[in-house]
Structure formats: C-alpha cells, structure tokens
XYZ file of C-alpha atoms in Angstrom:
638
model
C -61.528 -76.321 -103.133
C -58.545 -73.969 -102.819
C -56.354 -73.409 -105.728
C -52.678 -75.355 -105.315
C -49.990 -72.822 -104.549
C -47.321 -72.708 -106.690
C -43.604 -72.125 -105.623
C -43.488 -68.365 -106.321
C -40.466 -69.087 -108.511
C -41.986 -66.837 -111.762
C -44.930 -64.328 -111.749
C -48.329 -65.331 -112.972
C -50.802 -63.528 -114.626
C -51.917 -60.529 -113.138
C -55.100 -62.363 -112.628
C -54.113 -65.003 -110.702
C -56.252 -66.467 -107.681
C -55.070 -64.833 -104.441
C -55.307 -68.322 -102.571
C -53.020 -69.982 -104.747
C -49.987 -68.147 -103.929
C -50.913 -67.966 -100.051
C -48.531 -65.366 -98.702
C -50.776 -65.304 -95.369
C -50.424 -68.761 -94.651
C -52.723 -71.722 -96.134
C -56.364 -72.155 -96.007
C -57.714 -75.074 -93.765
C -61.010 -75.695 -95.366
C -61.855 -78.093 -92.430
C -62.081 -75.118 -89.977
C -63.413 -72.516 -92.146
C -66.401 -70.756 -91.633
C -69.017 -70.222 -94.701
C -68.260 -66.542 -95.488
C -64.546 -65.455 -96.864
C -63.384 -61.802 -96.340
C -63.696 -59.327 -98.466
C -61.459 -56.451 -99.575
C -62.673 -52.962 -99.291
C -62.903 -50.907 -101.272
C -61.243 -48.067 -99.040
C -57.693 -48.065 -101.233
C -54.958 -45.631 -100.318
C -51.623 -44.480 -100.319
C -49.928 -42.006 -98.922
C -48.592 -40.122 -96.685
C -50.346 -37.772 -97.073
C -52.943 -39.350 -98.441
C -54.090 -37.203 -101.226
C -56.093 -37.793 -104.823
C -55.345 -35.847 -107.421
C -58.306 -34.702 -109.949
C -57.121 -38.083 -112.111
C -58.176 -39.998 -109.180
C -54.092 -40.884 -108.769
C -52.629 -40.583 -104.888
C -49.557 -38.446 -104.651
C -47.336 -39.978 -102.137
C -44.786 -37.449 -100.510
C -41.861 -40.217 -100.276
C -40.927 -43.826 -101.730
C -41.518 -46.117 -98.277
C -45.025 -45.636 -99.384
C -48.201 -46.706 -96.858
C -50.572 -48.911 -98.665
C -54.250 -49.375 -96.575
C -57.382 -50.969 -97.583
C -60.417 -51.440 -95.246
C -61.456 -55.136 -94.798
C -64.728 -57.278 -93.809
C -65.621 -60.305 -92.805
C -69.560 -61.555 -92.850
C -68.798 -64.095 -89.471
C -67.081 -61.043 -87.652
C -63.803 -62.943 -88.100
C -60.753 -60.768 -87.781
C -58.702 -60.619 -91.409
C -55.699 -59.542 -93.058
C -54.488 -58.081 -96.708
C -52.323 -58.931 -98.998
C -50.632 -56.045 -100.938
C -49.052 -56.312 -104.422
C -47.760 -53.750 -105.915
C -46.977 -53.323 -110.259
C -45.306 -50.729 -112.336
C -47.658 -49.044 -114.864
C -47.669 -48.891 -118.696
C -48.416 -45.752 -120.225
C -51.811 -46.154 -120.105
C -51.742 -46.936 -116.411
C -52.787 -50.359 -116.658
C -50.796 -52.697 -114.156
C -47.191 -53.626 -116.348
C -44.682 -55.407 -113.868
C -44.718 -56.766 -109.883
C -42.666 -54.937 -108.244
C -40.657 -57.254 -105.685
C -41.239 -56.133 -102.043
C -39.286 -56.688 -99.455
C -40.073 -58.060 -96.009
C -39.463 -54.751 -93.423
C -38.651 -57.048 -90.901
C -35.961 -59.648 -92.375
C -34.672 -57.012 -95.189
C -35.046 -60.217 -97.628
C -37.453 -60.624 -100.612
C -40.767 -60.989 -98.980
C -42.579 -64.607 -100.220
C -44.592 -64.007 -103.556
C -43.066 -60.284 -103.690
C -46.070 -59.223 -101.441
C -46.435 -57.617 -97.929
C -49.266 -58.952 -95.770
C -50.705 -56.712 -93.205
C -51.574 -57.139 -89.310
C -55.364 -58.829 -88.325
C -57.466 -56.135 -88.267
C -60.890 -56.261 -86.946
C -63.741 -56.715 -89.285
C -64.427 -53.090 -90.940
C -61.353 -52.014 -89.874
C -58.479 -50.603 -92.045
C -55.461 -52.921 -92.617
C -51.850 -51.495 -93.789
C -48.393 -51.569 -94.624
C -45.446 -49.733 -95.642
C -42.807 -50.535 -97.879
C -39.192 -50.691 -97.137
C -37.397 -47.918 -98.293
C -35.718 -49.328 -101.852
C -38.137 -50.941 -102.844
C -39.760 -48.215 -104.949
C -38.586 -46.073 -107.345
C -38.528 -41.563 -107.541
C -40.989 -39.588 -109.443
C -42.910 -43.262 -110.721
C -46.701 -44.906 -110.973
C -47.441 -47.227 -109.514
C -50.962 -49.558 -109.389
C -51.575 -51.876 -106.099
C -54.256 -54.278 -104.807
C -55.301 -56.324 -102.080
C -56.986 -59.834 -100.929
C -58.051 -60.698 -97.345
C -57.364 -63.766 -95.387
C -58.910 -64.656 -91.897
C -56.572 -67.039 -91.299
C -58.889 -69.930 -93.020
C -59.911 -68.433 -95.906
C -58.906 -66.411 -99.242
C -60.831 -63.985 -100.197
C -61.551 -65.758 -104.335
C -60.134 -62.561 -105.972
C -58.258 -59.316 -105.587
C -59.688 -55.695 -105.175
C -59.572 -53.355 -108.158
C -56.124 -51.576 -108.595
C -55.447 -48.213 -107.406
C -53.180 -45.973 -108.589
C -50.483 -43.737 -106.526
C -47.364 -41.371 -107.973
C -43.991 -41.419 -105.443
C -42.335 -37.606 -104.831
C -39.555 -37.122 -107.689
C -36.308 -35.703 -106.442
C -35.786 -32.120 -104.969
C -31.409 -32.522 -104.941
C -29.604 -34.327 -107.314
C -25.867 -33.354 -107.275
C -23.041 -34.944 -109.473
C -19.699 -34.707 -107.520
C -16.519 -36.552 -108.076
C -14.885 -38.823 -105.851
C -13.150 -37.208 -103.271
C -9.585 -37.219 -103.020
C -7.825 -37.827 -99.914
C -3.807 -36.337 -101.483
C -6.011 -32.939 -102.599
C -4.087 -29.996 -101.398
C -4.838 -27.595 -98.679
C -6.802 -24.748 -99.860
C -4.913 -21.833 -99.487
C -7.595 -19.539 -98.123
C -5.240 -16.366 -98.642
C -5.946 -16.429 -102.341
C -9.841 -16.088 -101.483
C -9.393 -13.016 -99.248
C -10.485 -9.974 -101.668
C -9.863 -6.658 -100.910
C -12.756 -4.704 -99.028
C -14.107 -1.435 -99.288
C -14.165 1.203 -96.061
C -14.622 5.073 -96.030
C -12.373 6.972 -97.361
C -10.192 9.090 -93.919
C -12.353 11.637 -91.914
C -10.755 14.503 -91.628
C -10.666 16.157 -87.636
C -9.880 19.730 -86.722
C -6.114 20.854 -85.450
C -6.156 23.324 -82.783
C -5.150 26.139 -82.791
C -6.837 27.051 -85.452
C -8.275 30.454 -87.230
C -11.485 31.128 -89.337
C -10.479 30.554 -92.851
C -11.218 33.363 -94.983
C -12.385 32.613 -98.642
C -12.193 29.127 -97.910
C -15.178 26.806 -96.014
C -14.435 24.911 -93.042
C -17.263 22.590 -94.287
C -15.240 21.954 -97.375
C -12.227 20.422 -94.871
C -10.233 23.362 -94.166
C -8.017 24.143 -91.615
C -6.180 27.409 -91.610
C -3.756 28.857 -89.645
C -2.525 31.960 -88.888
C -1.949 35.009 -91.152
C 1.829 35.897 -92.089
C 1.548 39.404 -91.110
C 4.653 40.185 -93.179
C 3.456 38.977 -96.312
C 0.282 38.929 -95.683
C -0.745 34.991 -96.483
C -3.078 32.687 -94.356
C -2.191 29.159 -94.778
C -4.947 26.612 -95.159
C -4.592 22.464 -95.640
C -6.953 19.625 -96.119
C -7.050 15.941 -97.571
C -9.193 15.356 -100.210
C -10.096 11.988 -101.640
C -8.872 11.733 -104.758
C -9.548 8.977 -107.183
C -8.057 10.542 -110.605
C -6.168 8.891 -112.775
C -3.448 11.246 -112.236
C -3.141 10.342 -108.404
C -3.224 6.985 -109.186
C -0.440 7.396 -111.688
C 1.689 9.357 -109.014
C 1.428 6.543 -106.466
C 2.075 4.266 -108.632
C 5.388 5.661 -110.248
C 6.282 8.529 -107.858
C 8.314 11.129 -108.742
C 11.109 9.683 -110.307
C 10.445 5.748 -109.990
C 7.784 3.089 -109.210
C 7.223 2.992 -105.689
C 7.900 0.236 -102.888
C 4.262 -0.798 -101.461
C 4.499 -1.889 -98.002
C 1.332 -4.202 -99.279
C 1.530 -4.830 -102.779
C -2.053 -5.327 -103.773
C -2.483 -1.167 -102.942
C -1.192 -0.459 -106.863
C -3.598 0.502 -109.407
C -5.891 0.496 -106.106
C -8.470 3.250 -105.630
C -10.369 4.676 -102.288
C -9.817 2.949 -99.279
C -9.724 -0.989 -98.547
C -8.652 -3.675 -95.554
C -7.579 -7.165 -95.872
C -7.886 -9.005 -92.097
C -4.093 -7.889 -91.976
C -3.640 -5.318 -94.256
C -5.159 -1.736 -94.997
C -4.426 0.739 -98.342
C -6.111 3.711 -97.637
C -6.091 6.606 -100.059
C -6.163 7.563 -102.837
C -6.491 11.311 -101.531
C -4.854 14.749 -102.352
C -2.957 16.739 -99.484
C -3.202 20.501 -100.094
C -1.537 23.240 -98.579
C -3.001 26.947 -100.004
C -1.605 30.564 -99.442
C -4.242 32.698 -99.382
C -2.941 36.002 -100.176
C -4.381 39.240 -98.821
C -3.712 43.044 -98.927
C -5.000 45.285 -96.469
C -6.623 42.646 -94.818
C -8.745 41.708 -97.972
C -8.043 38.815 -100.027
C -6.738 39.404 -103.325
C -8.091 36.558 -105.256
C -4.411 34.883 -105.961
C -3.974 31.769 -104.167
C -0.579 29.713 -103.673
C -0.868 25.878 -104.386
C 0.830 23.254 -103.192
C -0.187 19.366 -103.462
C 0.780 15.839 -102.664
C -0.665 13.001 -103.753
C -0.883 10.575 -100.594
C -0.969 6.766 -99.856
C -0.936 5.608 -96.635
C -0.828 1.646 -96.029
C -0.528 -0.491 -93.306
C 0.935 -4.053 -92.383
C -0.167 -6.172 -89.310
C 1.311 -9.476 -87.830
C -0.977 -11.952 -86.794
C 1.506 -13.216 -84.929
C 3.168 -10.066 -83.552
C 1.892 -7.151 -81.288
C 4.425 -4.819 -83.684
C 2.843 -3.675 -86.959
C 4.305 -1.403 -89.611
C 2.523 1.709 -91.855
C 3.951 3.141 -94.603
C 3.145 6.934 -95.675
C 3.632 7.508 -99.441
C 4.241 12.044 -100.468
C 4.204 12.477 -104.034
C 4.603 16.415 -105.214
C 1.984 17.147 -107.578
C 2.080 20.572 -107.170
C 4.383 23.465 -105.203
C 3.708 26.971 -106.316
C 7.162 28.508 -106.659
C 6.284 32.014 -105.094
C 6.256 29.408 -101.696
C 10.305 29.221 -102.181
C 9.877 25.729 -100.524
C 7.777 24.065 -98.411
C 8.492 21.439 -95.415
C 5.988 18.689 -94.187
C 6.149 17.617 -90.623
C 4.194 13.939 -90.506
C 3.152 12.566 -87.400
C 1.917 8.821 -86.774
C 0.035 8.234 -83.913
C -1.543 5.234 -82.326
C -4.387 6.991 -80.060
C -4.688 5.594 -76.212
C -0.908 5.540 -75.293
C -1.523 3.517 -72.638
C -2.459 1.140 -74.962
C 0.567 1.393 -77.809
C 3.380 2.804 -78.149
C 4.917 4.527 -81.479
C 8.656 3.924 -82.908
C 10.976 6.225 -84.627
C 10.277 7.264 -88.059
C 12.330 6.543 -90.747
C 11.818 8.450 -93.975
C 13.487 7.895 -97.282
C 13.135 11.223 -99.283
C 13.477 14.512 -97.758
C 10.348 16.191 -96.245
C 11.202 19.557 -98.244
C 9.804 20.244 -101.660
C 11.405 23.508 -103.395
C 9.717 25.585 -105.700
C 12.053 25.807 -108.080
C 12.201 22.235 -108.873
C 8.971 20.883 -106.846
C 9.268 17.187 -108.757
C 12.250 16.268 -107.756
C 11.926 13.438 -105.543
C 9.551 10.906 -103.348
C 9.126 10.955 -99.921
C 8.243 7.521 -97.970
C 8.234 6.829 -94.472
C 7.696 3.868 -91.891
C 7.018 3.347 -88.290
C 6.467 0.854 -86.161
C 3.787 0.491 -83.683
C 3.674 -1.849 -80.481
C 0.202 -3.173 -78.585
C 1.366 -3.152 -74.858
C -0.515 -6.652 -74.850
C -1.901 -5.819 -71.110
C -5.412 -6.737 -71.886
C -6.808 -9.938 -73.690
C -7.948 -7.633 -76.450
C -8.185 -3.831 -77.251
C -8.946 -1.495 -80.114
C -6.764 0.858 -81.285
C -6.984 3.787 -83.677
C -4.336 4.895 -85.763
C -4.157 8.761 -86.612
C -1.822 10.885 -89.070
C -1.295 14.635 -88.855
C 0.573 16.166 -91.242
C 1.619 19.848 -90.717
C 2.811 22.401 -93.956
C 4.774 25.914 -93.955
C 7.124 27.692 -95.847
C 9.190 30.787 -95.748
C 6.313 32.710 -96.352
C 3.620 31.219 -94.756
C 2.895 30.343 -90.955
C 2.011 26.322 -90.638
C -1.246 24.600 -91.415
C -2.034 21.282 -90.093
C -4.569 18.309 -91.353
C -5.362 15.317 -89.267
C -6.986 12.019 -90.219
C -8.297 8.908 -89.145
C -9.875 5.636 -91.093
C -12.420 4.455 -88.736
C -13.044 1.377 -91.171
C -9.596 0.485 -90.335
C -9.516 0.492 -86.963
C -7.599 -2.614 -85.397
C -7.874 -5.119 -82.856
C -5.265 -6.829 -81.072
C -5.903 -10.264 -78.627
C -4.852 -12.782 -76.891
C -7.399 -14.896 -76.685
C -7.831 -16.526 -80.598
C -4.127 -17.274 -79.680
C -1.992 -17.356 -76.678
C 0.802 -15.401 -78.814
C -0.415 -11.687 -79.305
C -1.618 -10.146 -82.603
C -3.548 -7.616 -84.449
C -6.203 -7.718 -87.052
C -8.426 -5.172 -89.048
C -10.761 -6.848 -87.203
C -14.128 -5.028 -89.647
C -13.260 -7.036 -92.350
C -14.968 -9.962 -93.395
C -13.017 -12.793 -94.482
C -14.247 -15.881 -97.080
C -13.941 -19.664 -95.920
C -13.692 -21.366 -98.947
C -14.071 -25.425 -98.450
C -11.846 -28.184 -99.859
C -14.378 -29.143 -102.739
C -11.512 -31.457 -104.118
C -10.931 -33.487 -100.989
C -14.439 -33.809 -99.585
C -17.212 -33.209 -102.812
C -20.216 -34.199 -100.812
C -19.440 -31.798 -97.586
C -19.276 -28.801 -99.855
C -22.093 -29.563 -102.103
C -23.960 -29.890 -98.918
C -23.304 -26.634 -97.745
C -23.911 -25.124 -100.989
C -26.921 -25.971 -101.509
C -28.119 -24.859 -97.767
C -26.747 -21.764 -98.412
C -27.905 -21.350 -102.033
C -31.551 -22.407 -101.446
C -32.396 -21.142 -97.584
C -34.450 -18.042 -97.125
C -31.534 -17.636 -94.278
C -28.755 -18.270 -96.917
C -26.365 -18.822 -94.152
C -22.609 -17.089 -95.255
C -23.683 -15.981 -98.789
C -22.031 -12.315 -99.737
C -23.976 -12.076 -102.276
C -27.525 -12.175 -99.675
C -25.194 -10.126 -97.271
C -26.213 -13.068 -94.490
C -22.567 -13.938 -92.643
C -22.013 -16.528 -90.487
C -21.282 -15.124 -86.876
C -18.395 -17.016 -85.191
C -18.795 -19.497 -82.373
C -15.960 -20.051 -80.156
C -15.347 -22.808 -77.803
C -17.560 -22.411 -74.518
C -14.370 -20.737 -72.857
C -14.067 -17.956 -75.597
C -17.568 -16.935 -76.567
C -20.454 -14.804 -74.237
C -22.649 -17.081 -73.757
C -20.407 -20.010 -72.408
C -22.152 -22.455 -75.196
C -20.174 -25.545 -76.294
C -20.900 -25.958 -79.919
C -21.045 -29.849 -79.436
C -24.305 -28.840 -77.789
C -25.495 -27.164 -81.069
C -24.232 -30.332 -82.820
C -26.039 -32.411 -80.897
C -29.198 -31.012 -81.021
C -28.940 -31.096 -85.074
C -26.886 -34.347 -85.119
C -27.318 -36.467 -81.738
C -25.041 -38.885 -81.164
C -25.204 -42.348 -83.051
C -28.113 -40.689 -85.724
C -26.581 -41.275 -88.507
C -26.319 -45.055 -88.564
C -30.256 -45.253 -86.819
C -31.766 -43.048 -88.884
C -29.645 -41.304 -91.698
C -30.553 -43.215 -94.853
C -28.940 -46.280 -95.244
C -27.554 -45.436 -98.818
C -25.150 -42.721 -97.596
C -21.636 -44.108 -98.717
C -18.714 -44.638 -96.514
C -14.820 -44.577 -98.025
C -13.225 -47.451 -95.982
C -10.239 -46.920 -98.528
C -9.171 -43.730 -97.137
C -10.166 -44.758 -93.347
C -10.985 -48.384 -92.602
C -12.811 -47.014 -89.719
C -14.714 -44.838 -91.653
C -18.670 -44.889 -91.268
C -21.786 -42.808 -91.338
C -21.998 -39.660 -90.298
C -24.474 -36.477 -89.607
C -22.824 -33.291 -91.353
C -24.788 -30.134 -90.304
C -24.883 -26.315 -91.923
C -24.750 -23.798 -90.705
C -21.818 -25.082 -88.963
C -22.784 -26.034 -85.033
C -19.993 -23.556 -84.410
C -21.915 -20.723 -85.320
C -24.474 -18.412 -84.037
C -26.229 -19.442 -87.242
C -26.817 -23.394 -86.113
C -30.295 -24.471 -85.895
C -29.208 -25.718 -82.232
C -27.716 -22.213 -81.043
C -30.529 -21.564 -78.782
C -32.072 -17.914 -79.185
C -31.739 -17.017 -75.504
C -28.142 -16.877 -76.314
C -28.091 -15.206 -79.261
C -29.065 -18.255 -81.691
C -30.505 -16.550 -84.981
C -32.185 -20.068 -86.197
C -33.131 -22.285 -83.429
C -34.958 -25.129 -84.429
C -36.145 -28.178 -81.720
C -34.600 -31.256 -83.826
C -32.525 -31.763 -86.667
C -35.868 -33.519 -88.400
C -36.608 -29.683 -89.298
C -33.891 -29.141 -91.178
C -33.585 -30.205 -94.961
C -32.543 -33.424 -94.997
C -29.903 -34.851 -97.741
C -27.372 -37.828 -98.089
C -24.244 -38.735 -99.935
C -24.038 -41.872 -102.116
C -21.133 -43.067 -104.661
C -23.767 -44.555 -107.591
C -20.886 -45.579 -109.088
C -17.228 -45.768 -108.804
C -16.110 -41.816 -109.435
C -19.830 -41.064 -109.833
C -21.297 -39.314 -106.247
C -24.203 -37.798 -105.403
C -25.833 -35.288 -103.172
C -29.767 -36.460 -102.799
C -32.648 -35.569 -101.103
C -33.701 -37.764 -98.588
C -37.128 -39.564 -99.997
C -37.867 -41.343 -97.139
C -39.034 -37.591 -96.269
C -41.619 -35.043 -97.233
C -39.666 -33.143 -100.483
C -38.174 -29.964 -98.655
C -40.199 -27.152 -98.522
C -36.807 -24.651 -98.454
C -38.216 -22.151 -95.701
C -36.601 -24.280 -93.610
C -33.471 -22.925 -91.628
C -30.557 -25.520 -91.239
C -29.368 -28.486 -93.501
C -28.631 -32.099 -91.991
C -26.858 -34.431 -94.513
C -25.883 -38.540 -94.045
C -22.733 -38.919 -95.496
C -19.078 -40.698 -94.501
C -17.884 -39.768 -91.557
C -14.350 -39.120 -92.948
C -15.620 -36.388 -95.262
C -17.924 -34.956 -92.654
C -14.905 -34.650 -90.206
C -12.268 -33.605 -93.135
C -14.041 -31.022 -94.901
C -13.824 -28.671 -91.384
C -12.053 -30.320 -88.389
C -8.449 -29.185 -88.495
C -8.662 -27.240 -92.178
C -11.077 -24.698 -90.356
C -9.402 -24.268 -87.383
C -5.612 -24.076 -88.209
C -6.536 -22.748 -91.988
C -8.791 -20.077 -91.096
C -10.151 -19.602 -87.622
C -6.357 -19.225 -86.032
C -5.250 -18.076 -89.076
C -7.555 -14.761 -89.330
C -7.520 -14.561 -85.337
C -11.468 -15.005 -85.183
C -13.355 -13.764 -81.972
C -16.461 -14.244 -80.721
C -19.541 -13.244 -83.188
C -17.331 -12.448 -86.183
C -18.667 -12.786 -88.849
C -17.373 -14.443 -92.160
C -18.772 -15.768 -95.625
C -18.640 -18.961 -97.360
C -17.532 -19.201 -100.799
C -18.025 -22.192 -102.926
C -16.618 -21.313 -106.429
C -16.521 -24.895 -108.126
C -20.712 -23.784 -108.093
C -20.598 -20.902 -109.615
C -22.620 -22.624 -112.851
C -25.352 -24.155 -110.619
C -28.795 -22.706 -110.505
C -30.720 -23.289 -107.392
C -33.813 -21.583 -108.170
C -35.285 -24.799 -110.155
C -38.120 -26.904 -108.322
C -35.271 -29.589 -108.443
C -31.552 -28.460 -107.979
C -29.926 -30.425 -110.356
C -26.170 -29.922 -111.343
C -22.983 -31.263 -112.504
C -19.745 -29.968 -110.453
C -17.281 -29.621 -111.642
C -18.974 -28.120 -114.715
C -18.781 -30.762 -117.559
C-alpha cells in the first residue's frame, strides 16, 4: 500500500518515503505494473560537470543542473524527483532548500522539481531557477523515480555539489539624481612634449670655436671689431630660470596661462601650451688676426613662450616672456628682433605685435626691465580642419656685433583647427590626451562598471596608467569608416536584452524616472574604436561576435543606500581575458552616466575628432585592488 501524502505544510524527516509526498502525481496501484523504478545511481551536477578529488561537483553558476539516470524493470518510461538540502559541516544533509517551479516562478509543491519522462536507462534532469540557491555554498541532493503508477520505495544516496562564489562584489552608494556636473577641466593635467627644436637661419656662416651640433647659428664677422656673433636656445630647467620667469626683472610676471609658473620643460593642455623653460644666448666671439682670442661676450635671456587657444574661436593668442639674465657690457647694448609666425600663410594669418618692455637691453644696466609680447593668430577656416605650426625667430645684434638669428618650433604643440566637432570654428593642441572622468556621485553603478572593465581587462580599455586610450568614435557622418555606434551597441547590447536576459535582480530607480527600467550598459563605450562590436575591418581593436563574450555584471540596491556591482552567477565566473564588459543595470543610470554629460561635457567641449584618443579616470577607486581572485571593494572608501 502507498504511504498517505501529507499536505507539504512542514518538512519531514530527511528519511521520509518518496510516495508519500507525491510531487509527480499519485500512485494508482490498480494499474501498476509489478516492478517500481529505480533511481540511478548516475548523480550529477553541473555545468560543467566536474568532481573534485573529495568526490564534491563544482558547479560554475547557482541555476544548477541536477541529472540522475533512471530504470524501470517493465521498460516503463519514468521520472525523478529532485530535493535539494543545505549541508552541515560535516556534509551531511542539514536543511531543504525550497525550489521553485521554473515555469510558474512560485514555490514548487513539496519544495522539489520533478523532471521530464525519460526512457528507461535514460538520464532525467532539471535545473533550478536562478534564486533559488545560494554563492560559494554545499549543497547535498537526491532523487526518486515515478512511472506515472509507481514510487520508487526510497530515495537515491545524496550527492554532493559546491555553487561558483562571487568574482565582483562592489559596495556603491545610492546614486543621486541633484549630484553636480563634473567639471572635467579640473581633471585635465598638464602633459609633457619635447622641449623646441631648434632649425637653421639662413644666411648663415661656419661658427668658429663654437659647434653647429651644439645649436649654433652664427653670423657674420664684424670686420671692424673683429667679433662673430653666434645664438642658440637652450633648454634650461635651473632653478634660476625658473626664478626669472617667475618674478622677471623687476616684478612677478603676467602668464597668459597661469598654470605655466613654477612649470618646467615643455607641456600642452587641449587648449593651452607652456613651452620653455629654455635659455636664449647671444655670444661675441672675439678674434684678432683672424684667430680667436679665447674672450667671449655673453648675453642671455631666460625665455617662456605660452600659448592660448579658443575652442570656440579661429583667433588664438601667444605670449613671449625675455628676461635678461645676462648682457656683457663690452656689447654697449643689445636689441632683439622677435618674430611669430604661423607657417602655411595660406592657412593663417599673423596680427600685430604688441610688446610691453622695450626690446633693448643696455650693458650698463642689463636688469633693468621685462620684455613681454602678444600676438594674435587667425585660422582662415577654409577647410573643415588643418594643422598648423607655430614658429618663433628671434634675431640679436649690437653696436659691435653683426646679427645672429635662432629659430624654433614645438612639434608636440602643433595645433589643429575644425569645423567639423562643431559648426563654429576652433583650435586645439590636438596631441594631447585628455581624461573623462564619470559622474561616480550621480550614477555609482555605471562607473563601478567601467572601472572594473578597465581595471581587470588584459585590454584595460582608457587606463593611463597601462598607456591603452580609448580612440574616439564619431557619429557615422564624422568618422572614416561611416560606422554608427548604435551598431556597436547593438551588437554588445541588442535591443530589448536587458529585460530577456539581463538578470532579473538588476535594480531600477522609478523615483528618479517612473519610466525607468532595465538596461544593457556596455564598456568600452560603443562609441569607440575600442567596443567589442567595432568590427576589425574598420578599424575595431576588440571585436567580439555577441555581447555573451564579454564579462557579464549587474546592478542591485540590497538595501536602501546599500548597491552593488555583481557578477552575473547565472554565468561561468569570468575568466578576465575577455575584451568588453556588459552590465544589467537601470536604464536611467545607464543613459545618465554618458548621454548628454559626455557629449556637451567633454566630446564638444575638447573638440574630439575621429580616432582621438582619451583616458578614463575613476578617482573615487583609487583604494580598490583588482588583482584579487574576487574584486571586492567599498567606494567610497569607508
């Protein structure tokens, strides 16, 4: 006789008969053949289906497959019955673990799954629903069969099986929707170029005592005194040319960009250039008989030169800072002519100088003022975009000695001007690389997301620190290949994939948008050459077929003020040689954390063409270490 069922309302013993609790339906004694079905003894659980040496499956996620084979002596198709315990410490079974039916989403009768007919000496199975198991946690299951008449009288021995811990676990704070804008100026650091090469001034004469190689440039030989005049800039980092262009002769200086004080060597910003600190110096050489004597005249200038562009404007200023450190008085004076030019007329024009401080130093009291002069220069704005070169030339004589002329040119600040990041022309210093920093404040989950990508990814997409920028992606109009990004986007993030298939725990914030739902946040950004869906036929450095081959993360509020940043354990743990991130998370932060901030804040802001590159800061994560097997952090920093 069957066992009576009871009403499932507490759990049994462990022990219990399988039939009296008959999750597969009753028995019906009347129709039932003489043999019951039998549970193999075939238990596993995976994916991937794996026994460690303990004899314990590792399972690679938490909506675990359970299998068993089953038999049945009349050839009668049967089913199993899984139940599934927690573990004491000894691994004996502790606790049923409630399943859940994967069709209804309700508590499945008796807390157990039951499996499809299977044909005798086949393998029957089931997978939990994601939920219902815990991370990084033993487990114990077992089965009984049923051929739809009869139980089989007990249940199979237990086996054990071990879910995947966690690979990401990311404390955020809840995101705040009033958060100011980032102002992405105060992450734009000064960066270092070559200091000015130095090119040759016809006419020019064979220096004698002094080597060309060394910079030189003579000129001709006063035949009444008998002097050869030589010049050259010299890079000059010393304190005492640092001092000088700091106070000047007489008073601290006006800097045309004020971060160029206390500044040494040469450095851009996107729209602003200090390049110096170097030495200008203008020699006598003295001779007598046409043989040099040994004595030498000095005279010396320390020299800043610094330079302003509008991103707005096709006009741009530079500023040329002459402090005397040195004029022999035997010169009796000496006069510097300065000239500014932007190379390629046709391409800009120059303005009038305007100097403040005479351009004559006199021997006899060689200290006794500043000079500083300005100029505009124009772009002619003809083209969508050109390149133009700024030169200097400055030229030295005195009553004594015939000139000598030095000209320069900082290649590392050579400038761009366009019309094509903007309608309204303007000019950039278009080699430097400027820093997006995110809005961790406003949208927590977004920029942990990227973070991690960039912190943990062989590719380490817009890290400075692994010298791996992120090369710009225009819209389809503006960039080479005539690739939309959506395309990128939606080969990472199709439409819709986020409520299908991104895990159901990511956490929307319908009290910032009542509209607000799930949403697929990829990085690198689809707008870059970097995306896993830039193809590599057009210059994609990362291409990947799907977004399932990207690390896969979501966004959940645990608690209110509490968010996290987790791995996805429905999946394989990431292996991290994988190239591209894709993260579940509320649409609202997905869309905030770029959208207009990136465009209007920093794209159109820095006047970003196709392919340039930029990095990606994230300094609220400066204290996180992502070289653990799990990246686990607190942020802000407790």
């Amino acid at each position: 006789m069957a066992a009576a069922a009871d009403s499932g309302g507490g759990t049994p013993d462990w022990d219990y008969a399988p039939s009296s609790r008959p999750a597969a339906g009753p028995e019906s004694l009347a129709l039932a053949n003489s043999s019951r079905p039998v549970s193999g003894k075939n238990q596993k659980a995976g994916p991937p289906g794996v026994k460690d040496s303990a004899g314990v499956w590792q399972v690679n996620r938490t909506n675990v497959t359970l299998s068993n084979t089953v038999t049945d002596a009349d050839g009668d198709k049967a089913d199993l019955t899984f139940q599934v315990y927690t573990t004491n410490a000894d691994g004996t079974p502790k606790a049923q673990v409630q399943l859940t039916d994967p069709d209804t989403g309700q508590p499945a009768p008796y807390g157990v799954l039951v499996s499809n007919f299977v044909t005798s000496g086949g393998t029957a199975s089931v997978t939990l629903r994601y939920g219902d198991l815990k991370t990084n946690t033993n487990y114990v299951f077992r089965t009984s069969a049923f051929d739809g008449t009869l139980y089989e009288t007990d249940w199979s021995s237990w086996a054990k099986f071990h879910t995947r811990g966690r690979a990401v676990s990311i404390t955020l704070p809840e995101p705040n929707k009033d958060a100011p804008t980032v102002n992405q100026d105060d992450y734009q650091q000064p960066q270092e170029i070559a200091q000015p090469a130095m090119a040759t001034v016809d006419p020019t004469q064979p220096p004698t005592g002094r080597s060309a190689e060394d910079g030189w440039n003579c000129g001709k030989l006063n035949k009444k005194t008998e002097i050869q005049p030589c010049s050259r800039l010299v890079p000059d980092a010393s304190k005492s040319t640092r001092d000088a262009l700091i106070k000047g002769a007489n008073a601290d200086l006006p800097h045309l960009v004020d971060w160029c004080a206390n500044l040494l060597d040469s450095h851009i910003k996107r729209y602003e250039a200090c390049i110096g600190s170097f030495t200008y110096e203008y020699e006598g050489i003295v001779f007598k008989d046409g043989q040099p004597t040994g004595e030498i005249l000095n005279a010396s200038w320390a020299v800043g030169q610094e330079v302003k562009l509008a991103g707005i404007s096709a006009t741009f200023t530079q500023q040329l800072i002459l402090v005397p450190v040195a004029i022999d008085a035997k010169f009796g004076s000496v006069t510097l002519n300065v000239e500014f030019d932007c190379l390629l007329a046709d391409r800009c024009s120059n303005g009038p100088q305007s100097w403040d401080g005479a351009l004559e130093w006199s021997g006899a009291d060689p200290f006794s003022h500043t000079a500083i002069g300005k100029i505009d220069h124009t772009w002619n704005a003809v083209n969508n975009a050109d390149r133009l070169d700024l030169s200097t030339k400055i030229t030295a004589y005195s009553p004594v000695a015939n000139p000598a002329a030095t000209r320069w040119q900082a290649d590392g600040a050579q400038i761009r001007c366009d019309k094509i990041s903007s309608a309204t022309p303007g000019c950039t210093f278009y080699k430097y690389i400027p820093t997006w920093v995110m809005n961790f404040d406003k949208t927590p989950p977004a920029v942990a997301h990227a973070w991690l990508i960039q912190a943990k990814l062989p590719t380490h997409p817009g890290s400075k620190t692994a010298n791996k920028p992120l090369f710009y992606l225009p819209a389809a109009s503006k960039n080479a290949p005539g690739r939309d990004p959506d395309a990128n986007r939606k080969v990472i993030c199709p439409d819709g994939w986020a409520a299908t298939y991104g895990n159901p725990d990511a956490t929307t914030v319908p009290e910032i948008s009542s509209t607000d739902k799930a949403s697929c946040d990829e990085f690198a950004y689809a707008s870059t050459y970097n995306s896993g869906g830039m193809p590599a036929s057009m210059g994609g450095m990362n291409e990947v077929d799907t977004g399932n081959d990207c690390v896969q993360t979501y966004a959940t509020r645990v608690s209110q003020g509490n968010w996290h940043l987790y791995d996805d354990v429905r999946e394989p743990a990431p292996t991290w040689t994988e190239v591209c991130g894709r993260s579940a998370m509320s649409g609202w932060i997905n869309s905030t954390s770029m959208g207009g901030a990136f465009s209007s804040g920093f794209s159109t802001k820095y006047r970003m063409l196709d392919k340039d590159p930029y990095w990606v800061d994230f300094p609220q994560f400066a204290h996180c270490d992502a070289s653990k097997v799990t990246v686990a952090c607190t942020v802000p920093k407790p």
